Tab-separated table of C-alpha atoms and ligand atoms in Angstrom:
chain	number	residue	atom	x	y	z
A	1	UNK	CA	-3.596	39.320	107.622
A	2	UNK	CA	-1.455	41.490	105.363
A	3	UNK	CA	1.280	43.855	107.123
A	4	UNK	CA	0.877	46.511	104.599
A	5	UNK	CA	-2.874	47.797	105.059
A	6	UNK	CA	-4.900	48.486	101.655
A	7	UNK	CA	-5.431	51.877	102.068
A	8	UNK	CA	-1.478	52.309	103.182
A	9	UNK	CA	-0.750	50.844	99.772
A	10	UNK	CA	-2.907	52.810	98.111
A	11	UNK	CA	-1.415	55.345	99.235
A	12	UNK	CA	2.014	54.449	97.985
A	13	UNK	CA	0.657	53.863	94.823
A	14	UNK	CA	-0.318	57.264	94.846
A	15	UNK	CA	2.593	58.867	95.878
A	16	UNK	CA	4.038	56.633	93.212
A	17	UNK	CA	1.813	58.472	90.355
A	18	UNK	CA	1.606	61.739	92.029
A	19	UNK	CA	5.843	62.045	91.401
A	20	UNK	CA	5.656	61.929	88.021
A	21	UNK	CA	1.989	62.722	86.884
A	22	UNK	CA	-0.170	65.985	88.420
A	23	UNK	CA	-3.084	65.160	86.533
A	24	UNK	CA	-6.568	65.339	88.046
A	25	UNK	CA	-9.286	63.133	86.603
A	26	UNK	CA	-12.769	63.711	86.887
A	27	UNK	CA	-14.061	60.198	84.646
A	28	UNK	CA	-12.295	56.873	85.095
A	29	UNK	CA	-12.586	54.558	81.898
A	30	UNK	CA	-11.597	50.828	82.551
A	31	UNK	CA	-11.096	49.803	78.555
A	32	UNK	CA	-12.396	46.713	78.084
A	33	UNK	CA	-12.087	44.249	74.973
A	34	UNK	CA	-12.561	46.706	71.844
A	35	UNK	CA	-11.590	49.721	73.779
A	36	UNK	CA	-8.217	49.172	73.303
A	37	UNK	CA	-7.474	52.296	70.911
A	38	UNK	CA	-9.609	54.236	73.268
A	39	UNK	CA	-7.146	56.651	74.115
A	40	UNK	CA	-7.014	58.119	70.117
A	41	UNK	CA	-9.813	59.985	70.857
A	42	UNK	CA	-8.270	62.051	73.559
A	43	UNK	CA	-5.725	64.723	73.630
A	44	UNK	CA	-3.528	62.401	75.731
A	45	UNK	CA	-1.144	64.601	78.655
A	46	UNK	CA	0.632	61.930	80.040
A	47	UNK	CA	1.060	57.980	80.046
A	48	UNK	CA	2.128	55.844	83.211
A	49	UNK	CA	2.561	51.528	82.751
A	50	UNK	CA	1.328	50.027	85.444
A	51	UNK	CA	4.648	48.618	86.100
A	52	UNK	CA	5.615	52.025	87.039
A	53	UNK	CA	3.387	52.147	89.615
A	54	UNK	CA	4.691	50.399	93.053
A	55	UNK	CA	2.436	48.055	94.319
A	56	UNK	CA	-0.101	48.293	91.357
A	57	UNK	CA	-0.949	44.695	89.493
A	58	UNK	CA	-0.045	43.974	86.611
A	59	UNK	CA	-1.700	42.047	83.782
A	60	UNK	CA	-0.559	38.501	82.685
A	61	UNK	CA	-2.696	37.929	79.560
A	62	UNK	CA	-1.654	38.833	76.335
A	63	UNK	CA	-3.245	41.519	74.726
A	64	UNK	CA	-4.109	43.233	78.166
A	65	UNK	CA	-0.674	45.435	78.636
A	66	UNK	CA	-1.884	47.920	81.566
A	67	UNK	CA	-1.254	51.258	81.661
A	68	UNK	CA	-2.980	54.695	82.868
A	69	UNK	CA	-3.445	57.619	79.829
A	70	UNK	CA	-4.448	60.822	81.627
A	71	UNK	CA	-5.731	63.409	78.953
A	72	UNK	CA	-8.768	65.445	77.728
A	73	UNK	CA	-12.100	64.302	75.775
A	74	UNK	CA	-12.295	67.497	74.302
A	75	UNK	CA	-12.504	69.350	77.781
A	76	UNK	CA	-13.082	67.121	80.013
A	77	UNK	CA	-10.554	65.630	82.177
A	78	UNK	CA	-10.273	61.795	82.262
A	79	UNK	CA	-7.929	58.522	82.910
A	80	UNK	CA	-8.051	55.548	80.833
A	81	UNK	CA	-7.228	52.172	82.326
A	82	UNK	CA	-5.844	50.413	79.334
A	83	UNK	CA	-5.054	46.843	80.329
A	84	UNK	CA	-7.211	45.171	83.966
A	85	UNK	CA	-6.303	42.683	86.294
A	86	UNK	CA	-8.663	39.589	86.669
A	87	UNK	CA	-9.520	37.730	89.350
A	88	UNK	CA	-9.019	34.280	86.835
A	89	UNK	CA	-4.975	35.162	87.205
A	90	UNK	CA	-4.573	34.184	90.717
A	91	UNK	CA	-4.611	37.994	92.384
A	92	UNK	CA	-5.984	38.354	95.660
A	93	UNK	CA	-9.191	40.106	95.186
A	94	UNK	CA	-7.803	43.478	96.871
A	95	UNK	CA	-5.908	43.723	93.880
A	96	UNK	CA	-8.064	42.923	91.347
A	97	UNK	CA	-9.867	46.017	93.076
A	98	UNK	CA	-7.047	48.321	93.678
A	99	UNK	CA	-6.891	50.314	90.682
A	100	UNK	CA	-10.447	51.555	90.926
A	101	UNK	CA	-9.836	52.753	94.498
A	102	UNK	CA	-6.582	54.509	93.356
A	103	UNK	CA	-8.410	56.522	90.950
A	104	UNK	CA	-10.972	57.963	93.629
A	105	UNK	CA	-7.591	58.958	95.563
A	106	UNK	CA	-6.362	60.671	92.735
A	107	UNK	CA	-9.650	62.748	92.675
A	108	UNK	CA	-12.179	61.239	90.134
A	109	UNK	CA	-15.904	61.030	90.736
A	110	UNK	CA	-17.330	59.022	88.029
A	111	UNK	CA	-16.155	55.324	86.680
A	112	UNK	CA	-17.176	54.124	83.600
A	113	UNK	CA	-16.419	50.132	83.308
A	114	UNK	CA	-16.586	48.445	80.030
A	115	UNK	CA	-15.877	44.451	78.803
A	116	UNK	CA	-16.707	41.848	76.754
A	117	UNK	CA	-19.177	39.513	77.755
A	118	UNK	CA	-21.329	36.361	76.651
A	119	UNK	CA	-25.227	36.891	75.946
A	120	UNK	CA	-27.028	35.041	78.366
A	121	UNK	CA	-30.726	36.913	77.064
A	122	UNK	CA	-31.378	34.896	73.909
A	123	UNK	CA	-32.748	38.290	72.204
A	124	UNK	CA	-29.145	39.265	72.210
A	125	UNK	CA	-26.566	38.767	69.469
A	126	UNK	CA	-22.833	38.849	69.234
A	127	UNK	CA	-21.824	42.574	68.542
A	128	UNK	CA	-24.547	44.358	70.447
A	129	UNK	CA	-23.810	46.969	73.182
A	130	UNK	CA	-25.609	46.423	76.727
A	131	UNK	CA	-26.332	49.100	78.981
A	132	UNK	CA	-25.284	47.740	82.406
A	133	UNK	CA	-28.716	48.173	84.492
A	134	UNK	CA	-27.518	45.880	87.629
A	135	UNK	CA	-25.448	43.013	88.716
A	136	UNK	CA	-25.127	39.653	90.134
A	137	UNK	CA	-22.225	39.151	92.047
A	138	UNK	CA	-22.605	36.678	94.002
A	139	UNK	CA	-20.428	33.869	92.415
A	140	UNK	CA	-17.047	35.719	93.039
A	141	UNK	CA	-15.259	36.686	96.638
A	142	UNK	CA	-16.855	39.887	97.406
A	143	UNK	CA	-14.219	42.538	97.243
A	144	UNK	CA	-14.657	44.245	100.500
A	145	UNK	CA	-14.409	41.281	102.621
A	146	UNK	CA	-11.362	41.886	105.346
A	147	UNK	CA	-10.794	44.607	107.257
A	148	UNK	CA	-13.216	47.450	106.249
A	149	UNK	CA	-11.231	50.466	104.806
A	150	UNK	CA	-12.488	53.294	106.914
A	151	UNK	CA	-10.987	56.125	104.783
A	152	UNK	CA	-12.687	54.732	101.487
A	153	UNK	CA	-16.005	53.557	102.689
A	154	UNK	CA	-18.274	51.884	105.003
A	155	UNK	CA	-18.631	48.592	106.554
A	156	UNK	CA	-22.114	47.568	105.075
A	157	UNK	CA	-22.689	49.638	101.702
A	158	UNK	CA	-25.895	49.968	100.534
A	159	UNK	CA	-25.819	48.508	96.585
A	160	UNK	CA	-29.735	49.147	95.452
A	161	UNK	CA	-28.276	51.405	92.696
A	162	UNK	CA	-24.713	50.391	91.889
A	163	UNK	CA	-25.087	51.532	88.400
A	164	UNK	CA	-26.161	55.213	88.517
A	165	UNK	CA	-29.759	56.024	87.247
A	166	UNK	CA	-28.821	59.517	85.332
A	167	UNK	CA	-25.560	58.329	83.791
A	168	UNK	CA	-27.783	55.179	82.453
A	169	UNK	CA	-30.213	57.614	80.974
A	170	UNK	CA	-27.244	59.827	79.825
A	171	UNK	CA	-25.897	56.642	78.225
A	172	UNK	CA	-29.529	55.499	77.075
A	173	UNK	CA	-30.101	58.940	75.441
A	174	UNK	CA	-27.152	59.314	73.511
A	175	UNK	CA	-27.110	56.239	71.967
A	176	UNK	CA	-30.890	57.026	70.982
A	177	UNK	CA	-29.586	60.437	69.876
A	178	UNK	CA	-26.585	58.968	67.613
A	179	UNK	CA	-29.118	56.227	66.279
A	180	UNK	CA	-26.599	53.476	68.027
A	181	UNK	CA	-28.893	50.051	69.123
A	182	UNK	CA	-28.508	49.194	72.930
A	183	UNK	CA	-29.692	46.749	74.701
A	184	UNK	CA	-29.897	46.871	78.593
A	185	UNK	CA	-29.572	44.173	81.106
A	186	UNK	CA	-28.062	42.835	84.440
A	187	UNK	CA	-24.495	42.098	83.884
A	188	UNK	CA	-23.384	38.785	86.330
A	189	UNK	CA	-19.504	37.554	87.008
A	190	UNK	CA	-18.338	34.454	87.231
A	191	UNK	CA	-14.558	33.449	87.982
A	192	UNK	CA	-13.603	31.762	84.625
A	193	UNK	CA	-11.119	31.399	83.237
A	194	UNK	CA	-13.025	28.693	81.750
A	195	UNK	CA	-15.885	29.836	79.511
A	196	UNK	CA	-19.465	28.334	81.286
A	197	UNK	CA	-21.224	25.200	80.386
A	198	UNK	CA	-24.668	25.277	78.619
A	199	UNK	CA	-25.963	24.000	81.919
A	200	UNK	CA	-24.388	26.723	83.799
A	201	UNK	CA	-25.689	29.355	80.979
A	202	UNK	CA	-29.194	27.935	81.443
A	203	UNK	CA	-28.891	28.581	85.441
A	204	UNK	CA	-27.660	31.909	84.932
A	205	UNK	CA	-30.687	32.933	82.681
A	206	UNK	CA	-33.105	31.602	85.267
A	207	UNK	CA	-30.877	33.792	87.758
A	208	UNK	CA	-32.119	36.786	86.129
A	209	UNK	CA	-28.648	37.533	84.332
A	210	UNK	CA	-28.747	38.611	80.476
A	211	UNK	CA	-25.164	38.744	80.111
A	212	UNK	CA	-22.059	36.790	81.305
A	213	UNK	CA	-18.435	37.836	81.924
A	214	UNK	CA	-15.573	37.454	84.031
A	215	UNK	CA	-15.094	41.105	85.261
A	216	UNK	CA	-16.350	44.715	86.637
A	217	UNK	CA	-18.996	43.278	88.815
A	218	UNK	CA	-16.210	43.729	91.848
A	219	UNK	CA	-14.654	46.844	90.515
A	220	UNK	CA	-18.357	48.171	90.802
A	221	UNK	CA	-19.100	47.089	94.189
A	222	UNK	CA	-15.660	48.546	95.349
A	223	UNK	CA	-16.202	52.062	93.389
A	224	UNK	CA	-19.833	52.333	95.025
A	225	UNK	CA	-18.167	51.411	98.697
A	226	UNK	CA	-15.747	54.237	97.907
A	227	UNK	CA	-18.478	56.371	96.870
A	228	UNK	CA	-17.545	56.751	93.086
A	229	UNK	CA	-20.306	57.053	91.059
A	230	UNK	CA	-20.772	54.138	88.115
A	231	UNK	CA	-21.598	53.444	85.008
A	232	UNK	CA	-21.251	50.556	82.257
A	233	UNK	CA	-21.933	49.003	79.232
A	234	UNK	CA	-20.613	45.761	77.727
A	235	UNK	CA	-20.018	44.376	74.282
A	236	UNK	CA	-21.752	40.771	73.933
A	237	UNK	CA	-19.140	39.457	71.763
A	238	UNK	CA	-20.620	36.315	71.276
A	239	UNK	CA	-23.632	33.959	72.879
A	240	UNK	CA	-22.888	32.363	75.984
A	241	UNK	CA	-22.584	28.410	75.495
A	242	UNK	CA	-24.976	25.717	74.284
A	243	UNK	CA	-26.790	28.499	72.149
A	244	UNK	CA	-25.426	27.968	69.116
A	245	UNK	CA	-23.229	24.814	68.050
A	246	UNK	CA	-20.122	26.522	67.945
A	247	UNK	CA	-17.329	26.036	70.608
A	248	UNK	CA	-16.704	29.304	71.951
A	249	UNK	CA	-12.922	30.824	71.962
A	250	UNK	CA	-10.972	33.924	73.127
A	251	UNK	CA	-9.867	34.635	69.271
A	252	UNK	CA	-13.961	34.885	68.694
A	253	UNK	CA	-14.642	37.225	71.454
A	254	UNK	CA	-11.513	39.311	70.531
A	255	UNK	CA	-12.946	39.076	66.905
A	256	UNK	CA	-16.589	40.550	67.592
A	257	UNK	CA	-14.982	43.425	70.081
A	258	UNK	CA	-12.632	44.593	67.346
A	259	UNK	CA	-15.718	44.940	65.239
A	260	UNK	CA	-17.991	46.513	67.552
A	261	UNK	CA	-15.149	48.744	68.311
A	262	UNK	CA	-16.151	52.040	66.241
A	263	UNK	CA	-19.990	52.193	67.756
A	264	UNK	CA	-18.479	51.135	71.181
A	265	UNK	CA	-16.008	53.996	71.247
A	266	UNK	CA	-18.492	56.671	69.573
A	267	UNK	CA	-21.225	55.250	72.256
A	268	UNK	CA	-18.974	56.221	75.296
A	269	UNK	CA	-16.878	59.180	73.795
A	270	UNK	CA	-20.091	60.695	73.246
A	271	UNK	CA	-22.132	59.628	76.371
A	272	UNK	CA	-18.742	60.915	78.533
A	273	UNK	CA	-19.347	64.487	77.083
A	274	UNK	CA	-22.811	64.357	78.149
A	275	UNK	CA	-21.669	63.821	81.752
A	276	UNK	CA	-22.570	66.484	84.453
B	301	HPA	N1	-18.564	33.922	79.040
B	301	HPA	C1	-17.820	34.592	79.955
B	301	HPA	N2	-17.094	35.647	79.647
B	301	HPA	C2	-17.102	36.075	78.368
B	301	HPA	C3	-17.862	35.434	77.379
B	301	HPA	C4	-18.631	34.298	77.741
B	301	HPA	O1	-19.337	33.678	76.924
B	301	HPA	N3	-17.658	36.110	76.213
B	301	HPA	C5	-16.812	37.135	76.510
B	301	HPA	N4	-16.472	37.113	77.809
């Protein structure tokens, strides 16, 4: 059992932000793997590293420097996570779910996850988009296990609609609207940091999963417990082993984000402005 309590260091980390940053978000975006230049688009207010932040984790793999950039999409009022932890670096799931709670305490309503994941549906091909429909999450610690935190949410959430029907049609529409293809599946998390065997990938499919990665699944859960409502879509970088001959490698996925990048970031720049 901890001695600090999760909510009592979430609200540190608040106070923490709160001293230097007034901002009020109404739209979290967790940048994933070719969101990294996210922020350009906005008309950026203020800037906080996570290392500022007391209590807050902080990322160990290269390439995922954390740090929160409050600022406008045009009007609209929004934080960008630049940078997440994983659960693959040895943090206590808590903390792998901390940020997401911290942003409902600092007074947003709607989360918008992103990543990179492996193709699991066969129709799909590196570089496509998927429209998170739902989730398996059942191969990783379940974020809310432990003491239930009363002042975020209760004991048994309900999770038939983790990803919210009208943002998904807001998202489905747009990308219809700026002539950007999207696929739509059930996004499912495993651990890694190992990439899965073509036997694993095989059980996965017959799970019901069409795309494989190693994050948002419990960021999700924990958003919907805290009553944020969520949204996501995820760049298959490449497919998920034993479909092709290739060995698969980080430098590949990076690859096929940074070139999905443009359609990613028009896909949720403009599906964020079509938020209610
Ligand atoms: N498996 C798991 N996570 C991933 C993959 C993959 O094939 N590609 C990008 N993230």
């Amino acid at each position: 059992m901890h001695l600090d309590s999760i909510y009592g260091k979430l609200e540190r980390c608040l106070a923490c932000i709160r001293e230097k940053v007034d901002f009020v978000p109404q739209t979290v975006l967790v940048l994933g793997s070719g969101l990294g230049n996210f922020a350009d688009q906005i008309q950026v207010e203020a800037e906080l590293a996570y290392r500022e932040i007391d209590g807050f984790p902080v990322s160990t793999v290269a390439g995922h420097a954390g740090k929160l950039i409050f600022g406008y999409l045009e009007e609209r009022p929004i934080v960008c996570m630049k940078g997440r932890v994983h659960f693959y670096e040895g943090y206590d799931m808590e903390d792998v779910v901390l940020p997401v709670r911290l942003m409902k305490l600092l007074g947003a309503r709607t989360v918008f996850l992103t990543n990179a994941s492996g193709g699991v549906n066969p129709d799909f091909a590196a570089g496509d988009l998927m429209l998170i429909t739902d989730q398996i999450s059942c191969f990783v610690r379940n974020p809310l296990i432990g003491p239930n935190v009363e002042e975020l949410g209760t004991r048994f959430p309900d999770m038939s609609e983790i990803y919210d029907k009208e943002l998904c049609g807001v998202i489905r529409n747009t990308a219809k609207e700026q002539g950007i293809a999207l696929k739509e599946g059930v996004y499912l998390q495993l651990t890694g940091p190992s990439f899965e065997s073509p036997a694993e990938v095989r059980m996965l499919r017959m799970l019901g999963a069409d795309a494989v990665g190693m994050s948002t699944a419990v960021e999700a859960i924990a958003a919907r417990h805290a009553g944020l409502r969520v949204c996501g879509v995820s760049c298959v970088c490449n497919q998920a082993a034993g479909m092709t001959e290739k060995p698969l490698s980080h430098e590949e996925v990076q690859e096929a984000a940074d070139k999905a990048a443009p359609l990613f970031t028009k896909l949720v720049k403009e599906s964020i402005l079509r938020f209610s």
